[in-house]
XYZ file of C-alpha atoms in Angstrom:
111
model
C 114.865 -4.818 -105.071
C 111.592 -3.515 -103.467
C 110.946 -1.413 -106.799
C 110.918 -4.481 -108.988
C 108.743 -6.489 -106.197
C 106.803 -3.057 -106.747
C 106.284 -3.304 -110.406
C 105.378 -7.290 -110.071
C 102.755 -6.626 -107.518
C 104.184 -8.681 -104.439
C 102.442 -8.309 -101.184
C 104.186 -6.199 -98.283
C 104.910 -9.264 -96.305
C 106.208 -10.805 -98.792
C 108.286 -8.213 -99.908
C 110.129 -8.056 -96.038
C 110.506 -12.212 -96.183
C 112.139 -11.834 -99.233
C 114.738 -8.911 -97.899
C 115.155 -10.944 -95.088
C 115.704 -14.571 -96.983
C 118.522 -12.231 -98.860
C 120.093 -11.313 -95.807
C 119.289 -13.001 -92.795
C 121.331 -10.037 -90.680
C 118.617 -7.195 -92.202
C 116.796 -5.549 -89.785
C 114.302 -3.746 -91.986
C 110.529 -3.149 -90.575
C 107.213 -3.434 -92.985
C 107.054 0.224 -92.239
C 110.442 0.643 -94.232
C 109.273 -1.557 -96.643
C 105.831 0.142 -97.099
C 107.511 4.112 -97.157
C 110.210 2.594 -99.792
C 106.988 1.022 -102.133
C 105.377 4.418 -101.770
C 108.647 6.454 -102.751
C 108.763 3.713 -105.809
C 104.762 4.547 -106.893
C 105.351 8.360 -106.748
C 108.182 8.353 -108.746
C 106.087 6.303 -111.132
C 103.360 8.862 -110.942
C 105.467 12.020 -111.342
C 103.969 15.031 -110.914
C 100.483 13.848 -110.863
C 98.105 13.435 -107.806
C 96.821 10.111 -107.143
C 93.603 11.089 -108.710
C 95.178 12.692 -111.999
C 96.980 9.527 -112.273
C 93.492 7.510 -111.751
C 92.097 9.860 -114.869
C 95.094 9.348 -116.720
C 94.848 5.496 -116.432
C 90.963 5.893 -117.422
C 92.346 7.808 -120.657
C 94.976 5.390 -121.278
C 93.167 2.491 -121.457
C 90.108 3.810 -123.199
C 87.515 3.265 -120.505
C 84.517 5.482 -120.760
C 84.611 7.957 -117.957
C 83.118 11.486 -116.402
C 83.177 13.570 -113.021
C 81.666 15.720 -111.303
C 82.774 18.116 -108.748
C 81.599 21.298 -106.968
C 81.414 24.193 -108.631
C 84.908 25.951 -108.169
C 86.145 23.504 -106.712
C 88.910 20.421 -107.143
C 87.178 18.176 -104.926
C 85.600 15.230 -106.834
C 82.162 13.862 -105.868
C 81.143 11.668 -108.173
C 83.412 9.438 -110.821
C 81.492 7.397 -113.322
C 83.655 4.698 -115.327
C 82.819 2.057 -117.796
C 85.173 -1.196 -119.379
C 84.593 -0.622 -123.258
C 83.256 -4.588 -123.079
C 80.681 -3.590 -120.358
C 79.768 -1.007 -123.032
C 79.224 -2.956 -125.782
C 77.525 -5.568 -123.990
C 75.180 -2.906 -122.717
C 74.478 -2.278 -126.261
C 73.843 -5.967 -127.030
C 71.727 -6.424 -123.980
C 70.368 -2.675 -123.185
C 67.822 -4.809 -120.341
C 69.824 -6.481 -118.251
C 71.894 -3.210 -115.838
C 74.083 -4.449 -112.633
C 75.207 -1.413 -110.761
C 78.008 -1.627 -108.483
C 78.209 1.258 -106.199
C 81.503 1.689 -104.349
C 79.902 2.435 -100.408
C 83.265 3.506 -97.988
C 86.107 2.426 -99.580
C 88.370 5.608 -99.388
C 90.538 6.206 -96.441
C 88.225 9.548 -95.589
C 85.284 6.861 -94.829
C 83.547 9.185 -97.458
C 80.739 7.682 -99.586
């Protein structure tokens, strides 16, 4: 049940009022219910590493994308990534640029 409440995006909370509203007598916690969505999403990803699967999504969907990391290294310190409609709009109106830099949004605190 907490796999397809996965899949359709519901909220954690959510997720544990709907267990319980199935059976009053459950005594799962939102920790259970948070470790059971996480065992769900890395089945999902498979093999991959949450940024592989972040690269892979990028790929899948056409987006225009590049990294850069340190030289022999697998850490990444920069990710550039573009909608293909911000692209062509760029090309329509190449004077008009709104940059949105992500500032300490990881869970390292890193910029």
């Amino acid at each position: 049940m907490v796999g397809q409440m996965v899949n359709n995006k519901v909220k954690l909370g959510i997720m544990l009022l709907a267990l319980k509203n199935v059976d009053p007598q459950n005594l799962t916690a939102i920790r259970q219910v948070y470790n059971e969505r996480m065992t769900h999403i890395r089945a999902f990803w498979g093999a991959l590493t949450e940024i592989q699967h972040v690269m892979r999504l990028l790929e899948e969907n056409k987006y225009t994308h590049w990294s850069r990391s340190e030289d022999g290294s697998t850490i990444i310190r920069f990710l550039f990534r573009e909608h293909p409609v911000s692209i062509q709009m760029f090309n329509q109106f190449p004077t008009i640029v709104l940059i949105d830099s992500m500032y300490k949004t990881n869970k390292y605190r890193i910029p």
